mmCIF file of C-alpha atoms in Angstrom:
data_model
loop_
_atom_site.group_PDB
_atom_site.id
_atom_site.type_symbol
_atom_site.label_atom_id
_atom_site.label_comp_id
_atom_site.label_asym_id
_atom_site.label_seq_id
_atom_site.Cartn_x
_atom_site.Cartn_y
_atom_site.Cartn_z
ATOM 1 C CA UNK A 18 0.141 0.565 -0.289
ATOM 2 C CA UNK A 19 1.476 3.393 -1.345
ATOM 3 C CA UNK A 20 2.728 5.955 2.294
ATOM 4 C CA UNK A 21 0.587 8.310 0.627
ATOM 5 C CA UNK A 22 -2.264 6.441 1.905
ATOM 6 C CA UNK A 23 -0.477 5.503 5.138
ATOM 7 C CA UNK A 24 -0.732 9.159 6.264
ATOM 8 C CA UNK A 25 -3.968 9.537 4.554
ATOM 9 C CA UNK A 26 -5.992 7.351 6.218
ATOM 10 C CA UNK A 27 -3.737 8.027 9.442
ATOM 11 C CA UNK A 28 -4.469 11.665 9.224
ATOM 12 C CA UNK A 29 -8.092 10.647 8.982
ATOM 13 C CA UNK A 30 -8.493 8.645 12.136
ATOM 14 C CA UNK A 31 -5.809 10.698 14.004
ATOM 15 C CA UNK A 32 -8.509 13.328 13.595
ATOM 16 C CA UNK A 33 -11.538 11.683 13.778
ATOM 17 C CA UNK A 34 -10.260 9.638 17.193
ATOM 18 C CA UNK A 35 -10.156 13.611 18.363
ATOM 19 C CA UNK A 36 -12.706 14.603 17.367
ATOM 20 C CA UNK A 37 -14.584 11.556 19.280
ATOM 21 C CA UNK A 38 -13.125 12.078 22.476
ATOM 22 C CA UNK A 39 -13.861 15.014 22.866
ATOM 23 C CA UNK A 40 -17.119 14.957 22.328
ATOM 24 C CA UNK A 41 -17.298 12.421 25.084
ATOM 25 C CA UNK A 42 -14.813 15.011 26.892
ATOM 26 C CA UNK A 43 -11.616 12.579 27.200
ATOM 27 C CA UNK A 44 -8.866 13.209 26.544
ATOM 28 C CA UNK A 45 -6.436 11.310 23.470
ATOM 29 C CA UNK A 46 -4.516 8.808 23.644
ATOM 30 C CA UNK A 47 -0.614 11.094 24.043
ATOM 31 C CA UNK A 48 1.968 10.357 21.940
ATOM 32 C CA UNK A 49 3.535 9.141 18.437
ATOM 33 C CA UNK A 50 1.237 6.345 16.942
ATOM 34 C CA UNK A 51 3.664 3.519 16.449
ATOM 35 C CA UNK A 52 5.182 2.292 13.902
ATOM 36 C CA UNK A 53 2.759 -1.038 13.816
ATOM 37 C CA UNK A 54 0.133 1.378 13.891
ATOM 38 C CA UNK A 55 1.216 3.515 10.778
ATOM 39 C CA UNK A 56 0.412 -0.441 8.703
ATOM 40 C CA UNK A 57 -2.355 -1.326 11.839
ATOM 41 C CA UNK A 58 -4.790 2.524 10.565
ATOM 42 C CA UNK A 59 -5.419 1.029 6.743
ATOM 43 C CA UNK A 60 -4.980 -2.201 7.168
ATOM 44 C CA UNK A 61 -8.216 -2.076 9.846
ATOM 45 C CA UNK A 62 -9.733 0.496 7.550
ATOM 46 C CA UNK A 63 -9.998 -1.854 4.706
ATOM 47 C CA UNK A 64 -11.052 -3.566 6.621
ATOM 48 C CA UNK A 65 -13.016 -2.449 7.301
ATOM 49 C CA UNK A 66 -14.027 -1.113 4.495
ATOM 50 C CA UNK A 67 -14.808 -4.416 2.250
ATOM 51 C CA UNK A 68 -17.544 -5.704 5.118
ATOM 52 C CA UNK A 69 -19.204 -2.843 4.252
ATOM 53 C CA UNK A 70 -19.694 -3.277 0.842
ATOM 54 C CA UNK A 71 -19.603 -6.736 1.640
ATOM 55 C CA UNK A 72 -22.774 -6.624 3.447
ATOM 56 C CA UNK A 73 -24.050 -3.571 1.436
ATOM 57 C CA UNK A 74 -27.486 -4.794 1.003
ATOM 58 C CA UNK A 75 -27.485 -6.325 4.932
ATOM 59 C CA UNK A 76 -26.895 -3.298 6.212
ATOM 60 C CA UNK A 77 -28.428 -0.590 4.292
ATOM 61 C CA UNK A 78 -31.634 -2.975 4.983
ATOM 62 C CA UNK A 79 -31.175 -3.210 7.827
ATOM 63 C CA UNK A 80 -30.777 0.395 9.010
ATOM 64 C CA UNK A 81 -33.689 1.275 6.355
ATOM 65 C CA UNK A 82 -36.477 -1.479 9.237
ATOM 66 C CA UNK A 83 -34.308 -0.483 12.109
ATOM 67 C CA UNK A 84 -34.904 3.162 11.665
ATOM 68 C CA UNK A 85 -38.830 3.328 10.180
ATOM 69 C CA UNK A 86 -40.020 0.978 13.364
ATOM 70 C CA UNK A 87 -38.249 3.254 16.067
ATOM 71 C CA UNK A 88 -40.820 4.903 18.734
ATOM 72 C CA UNK A 89 -43.128 2.359 17.306
ATOM 73 C CA UNK A 90 -43.420 -1.336 19.480
ATOM 74 C CA UNK A 91 -45.794 -2.717 16.738
ATOM 75 C CA UNK A 92 -42.812 -2.561 14.069
ATOM 76 C CA UNK A 93 -39.612 -2.846 16.719
ATOM 77 C CA UNK A 94 -41.833 -6.804 16.806
ATOM 78 C CA UNK A 95 -42.178 -7.133 13.819
ATOM 79 C CA UNK A 96 -38.634 -6.509 12.769
ATOM 80 C CA UNK A 97 -37.883 -9.361 16.267
ATOM 81 C CA UNK A 98 -40.265 -11.476 14.020
ATOM 82 C CA UNK A 99 -38.442 -11.433 10.958
ATOM 83 C CA UNK A 100 -35.470 -13.993 10.834
ATOM 84 C CA UNK A 101 -33.703 -11.737 7.850
ATOM 85 C CA UNK A 102 -35.198 -8.367 9.768
ATOM 86 C CA UNK A 103 -32.915 -9.448 12.739
ATOM 87 C CA UNK A 104 -30.472 -10.420 10.208
ATOM 88 C CA UNK A 105 -29.905 -7.823 8.765
ATOM 89 C CA UNK A 106 -30.015 -5.652 12.013
ATOM 90 C CA UNK A 107 -27.342 -7.555 13.958
ATOM 91 C CA UNK A 108 -24.814 -6.908 10.634
ATOM 92 C CA UNK A 109 -25.782 -3.278 11.378
ATOM 93 C CA UNK A 110 -25.048 -3.130 15.025
ATOM 94 C CA UNK A 111 -21.763 -5.272 14.237
ATOM 95 C CA UNK A 112 -20.102 -2.935 12.393
ATOM 96 C CA UNK A 113 -21.262 0.358 13.913
ATOM 97 C CA UNK A 114 -19.241 -1.506 16.486
ATOM 98 C CA UNK A 115 -15.793 -2.027 14.050
ATOM 99 C CA UNK A 116 -16.489 1.238 12.734
ATOM 100 C CA UNK A 117 -16.957 2.977 16.494
ATOM 101 C CA UNK A 118 -14.122 1.485 18.343
ATOM 102 C CA UNK A 119 -12.434 2.182 14.962
ATOM 103 C CA UNK A 120 -12.823 6.063 15.504
ATOM 104 C CA UNK A 121 -12.935 5.879 19.098
ATOM 105 C CA UNK A 122 -9.460 4.174 19.719
ATOM 106 C CA UNK A 123 -6.884 5.555 18.139
ATOM 107 C CA UNK A 124 -4.342 2.699 18.860
ATOM 108 C CA UNK A 125 -5.313 -1.256 17.204
ATOM 109 C CA UNK A 126 -4.540 -2.877 20.370
ATOM 110 C CA UNK A 127 -7.603 -0.390 21.679
ATOM 111 C CA UNK A 128 -9.213 -1.022 19.006
ATOM 112 C CA UNK A 129 -9.638 -5.230 18.877
ATOM 113 C CA UNK A 130 -10.246 -4.080 23.505
ATOM 114 C CA UNK A 131 -12.873 -1.675 22.805
ATOM 115 C CA UNK A 132 -14.377 -3.856 19.902
ATOM 116 C CA UNK A 133 -13.982 -6.460 22.338
ATOM 117 C CA UNK A 134 -15.825 -5.446 25.684
ATOM 118 C CA UNK A 135 -19.035 -4.113 23.389
ATOM 119 C CA UNK A 136 -19.240 -7.547 22.138
ATOM 120 C CA UNK A 137 -18.543 -9.372 25.509
ATOM 121 C CA UNK A 138 -21.549 -6.294 27.180
ATOM 122 C CA UNK A 139 -23.626 -6.932 24.413
ATOM 123 C CA UNK A 140 -23.276 -11.082 25.121
ATOM 124 C CA UNK A 141 -23.250 -11.086 28.839
ATOM 125 C CA UNK A 142 -26.859 -8.691 28.862
ATOM 126 C CA UNK A 143 -28.628 -11.433 26.506
ATOM 127 C CA UNK A 144 -27.548 -13.708 29.056
ATOM 128 C CA UNK A 145 -28.637 -12.661 31.655
ATOM 129 C CA UNK A 146 -31.723 -11.703 29.991
ATOM 130 C CA UNK A 147 -32.251 -15.622 28.203
ATOM 131 C CA UNK A 148 -31.668 -16.773 31.914
ATOM 132 C CA UNK A 149 -34.333 -13.952 33.016
ATOM 133 C CA UNK A 150 -36.608 -14.976 30.419
ATOM 134 C CA UNK A 151 -36.319 -18.362 30.941
ATOM 135 C CA UNK A 152 -37.227 -17.535 35.245
ATOM 136 C CA UNK A 153 -40.007 -15.905 33.958
ATOM 137 C CA UNK A 154 -41.340 -19.186 31.256
ATOM 138 C CA UNK A 155 -41.895 -16.224 28.780
ATOM 139 C CA UNK A 156 -39.353 -14.896 25.794
ATOM 140 C CA UNK A 157 -40.531 -11.101 25.759
ATOM 141 C CA UNK A 158 -37.647 -10.729 27.883
ATOM 142 C CA UNK A 159 -35.198 -12.200 24.309
ATOM 143 C CA UNK A 160 -37.455 -9.121 22.440
ATOM 144 C CA UNK A 161 -36.276 -6.365 24.685
ATOM 145 C CA UNK A 162 -33.163 -7.409 23.405
ATOM 146 C CA UNK A 163 -34.326 -7.276 20.492
ATOM 147 C CA UNK A 164 -35.439 -3.977 20.889
ATOM 148 C CA UNK A 165 -32.231 -2.575 22.815
ATOM 149 C CA UNK A 166 -29.667 -3.863 19.257
ATOM 150 C CA UNK A 167 -31.828 -1.389 17.393
ATOM 151 C CA UNK A 168 -31.611 1.898 19.825
ATOM 152 C CA UNK A 169 -28.225 0.972 19.719
ATOM 153 C CA UNK A 170 -28.341 1.165 15.306
ATOM 154 C CA UNK A 171 -29.084 4.055 15.077
ATOM 155 C CA UNK A 172 -28.074 5.354 17.724
ATOM 156 C CA UNK A 173 -23.758 4.262 16.458
ATOM 157 C CA UNK A 174 -25.565 5.981 12.605
ATOM 158 C CA UNK A 175 -25.837 9.599 14.512
ATOM 159 C CA UNK A 176 -22.799 9.415 17.010
ATOM 160 C CA UNK A 177 -20.576 7.946 12.818
ATOM 161 C CA UNK A 178 -22.116 11.502 11.186
ATOM 162 C CA UNK A 179 -21.563 13.619 14.501
ATOM 163 C CA UNK A 180 -17.267 12.550 13.749
ATOM 164 C CA UNK A 181 -18.152 12.405 9.877
ATOM 165 C CA UNK A 182 -19.578 15.735 10.532
ATOM 166 C CA UNK A 183 -17.041 17.398 12.747
ATOM 167 C CA UNK A 184 -14.034 16.144 10.459
ATOM 168 C CA UNK A 185 -15.548 17.382 6.994
ATOM 169 C CA UNK A 186 -17.224 20.889 8.677
ATOM 170 C CA UNK A 187 -14.798 21.824 11.841
ATOM 171 C CA UNK A 188 -16.241 25.091 12.104
ATOM 172 C CA UNK A 189 -19.582 23.312 13.069
ATOM 173 C CA UNK A 190 -18.261 23.047 16.238
ATOM 174 C CA UNK A 191 -18.028 20.256 19.379
ATOM 175 C CA UNK A 192 -20.478 21.528 21.792
ATOM 176 C CA UNK A 193 -23.018 21.581 18.503
ATOM 177 C CA UNK A 194 -21.292 18.193 17.738
ATOM 178 C CA UNK A 195 -22.287 17.228 21.179
ATOM 179 C CA UNK A 196 -25.296 18.028 21.733
ATOM 180 C CA UNK A 197 -26.632 15.937 19.021
ATOM 181 C CA UNK A 198 -24.668 12.979 19.798
ATOM 182 C CA UNK A 199 -26.060 13.652 23.661
ATOM 183 C CA UNK A 200 -29.583 14.053 22.378
ATOM 184 C CA UNK A 201 -29.850 11.004 19.949
ATOM 185 C CA UNK A 202 -28.645 9.386 22.864
ATOM 186 C CA UNK A 203 -31.332 9.820 24.713
ATOM 187 C CA UNK A 204 -34.359 10.089 22.807
ATOM 188 C CA UNK A 205 -32.911 6.589 22.033
ATOM 189 C CA UNK A 206 -32.737 5.610 25.341
ATOM 190 C CA UNK A 207 -36.506 7.264 25.875
ATOM 191 C CA UNK A 208 -37.552 5.018 23.426
ATOM 192 C CA UNK A 209 -36.198 2.317 24.242
ATOM 193 C CA UNK A 210 -37.519 2.431 27.764
ATOM 194 C CA UNK A 211 -41.315 3.704 26.852
ATOM 195 C CA UNK A 212 -40.981 0.583 24.140
ATOM 196 C CA UNK A 213 -39.772 -1.849 27.405
ATOM 197 C CA UNK A 214 -42.259 -0.572 29.128
ATOM 198 C CA UNK A 215 -45.302 -0.843 26.795
ATOM 199 C CA UNK A 216 -44.074 -4.848 25.390
ATOM 200 C CA UNK A 217 -43.578 -5.951 29.362
ATOM 201 C CA UNK A 218 -46.859 -4.790 30.717
ATOM 202 C CA UNK A 219 -48.807 -6.127 28.588
ATOM 203 C CA UNK A 220 -47.418 -9.686 29.379
ATOM 204 C CA UNK A 221 -48.233 -9.014 32.300
ATOM 205 C CA UNK A 222 -45.577 -7.732 34.873
ATOM 206 C CA UNK A 223 -45.359 -4.596 36.855
ATOM 207 C CA UNK A 224 -44.624 -1.410 36.329
ATOM 208 C CA UNK A 225 -42.218 -1.800 39.704
ATOM 209 C CA UNK A 226 -40.843 -5.185 38.184
ATOM 210 C CA UNK A 227 -40.124 -3.134 34.798
ATOM 211 C CA UNK A 228 -38.497 -0.224 36.941
ATOM 212 C CA UNK A 229 -36.611 -2.893 38.480
ATOM 213 C CA UNK A 230 -35.576 -4.388 35.054
ATOM 214 C CA UNK A 231 -34.095 -0.976 33.899
ATOM 215 C CA UNK A 232 -32.253 0.513 37.599
ATOM 216 C CA UNK A 233 -30.109 -4.184 38.052
ATOM 217 C CA UNK A 234 -30.325 -5.130 34.463
ATOM 218 C CA UNK A 235 -30.524 -1.581 31.941
ATOM 219 C CA UNK A 236 -28.866 1.455 34.290
ATOM 220 C CA UNK A 237 -26.461 0.556 36.457
ATOM 221 C CA UNK A 238 -24.769 -2.566 33.976
ATOM 222 C CA UNK A 239 -24.528 0.251 31.389
ATOM 223 C CA UNK A 240 -22.528 2.340 34.631
ATOM 224 C CA UNK A 241 -20.021 -0.565 35.177
ATOM 225 C CA UNK A 242 -19.361 -0.886 31.623
ATOM 226 C CA UNK A 243 -18.460 2.983 30.991
ATOM 227 C CA UNK A 244 -16.650 3.194 33.818
ATOM 228 C CA UNK A 245 -13.860 0.282 33.535
ATOM 229 C CA UNK A 246 -14.288 1.725 29.087
ATOM 230 C CA UNK A 247 -13.067 4.861 30.407
ATOM 231 C CA UNK A 248 -10.575 3.022 33.479
ATOM 232 C CA UNK A 249 -8.945 1.663 29.827
ATOM 233 C CA UNK A 250 -8.069 5.192 29.026
#
């Protein structure tokens, strides 16, 4: 790969990494990019681009079907009932995990660590919900997990868009990008809570059960996860 292309991709990664870190109010990594990272950056970017090209039909379908179902519990349920729509949504979720980990990491080691931690977090969350569903003899918590993935996927798209806009139009300012990311996060969380509440209540569970569920299996694990992600920096 030509050295000019390596430098070009490397510069974009560093700029987008700094932008995301500033939006998230954390300090970017100090020091010069190592020789390994100087080659790992374009190699990783190439693999992600190849993934995008190979999976583009599924990614596009997943994005459109998921976005169209947000804030509509009936449509979210249709996604969960369709194996193809669910598969497309999961591919889209994986793509955003890789892209956002790549942008936020700054080095190959952190990219791998961030991506692995996010995937592990989602797997552990799914395992806890599976146990909860087994104890209560219901599949409703599997559907709740699907709702979470739908909102997470669309929020990931907005974070990526904010990073691209910040690099392309720096004059807009990081504050505006931070407002965009924060606002969409609040909207996604609100949409998930409302849709999950409607689903839980319609399946015979009480409001107190839903509040207890949110505190123990949603909010607390997310706080712990974000705490350890910050410690990794």
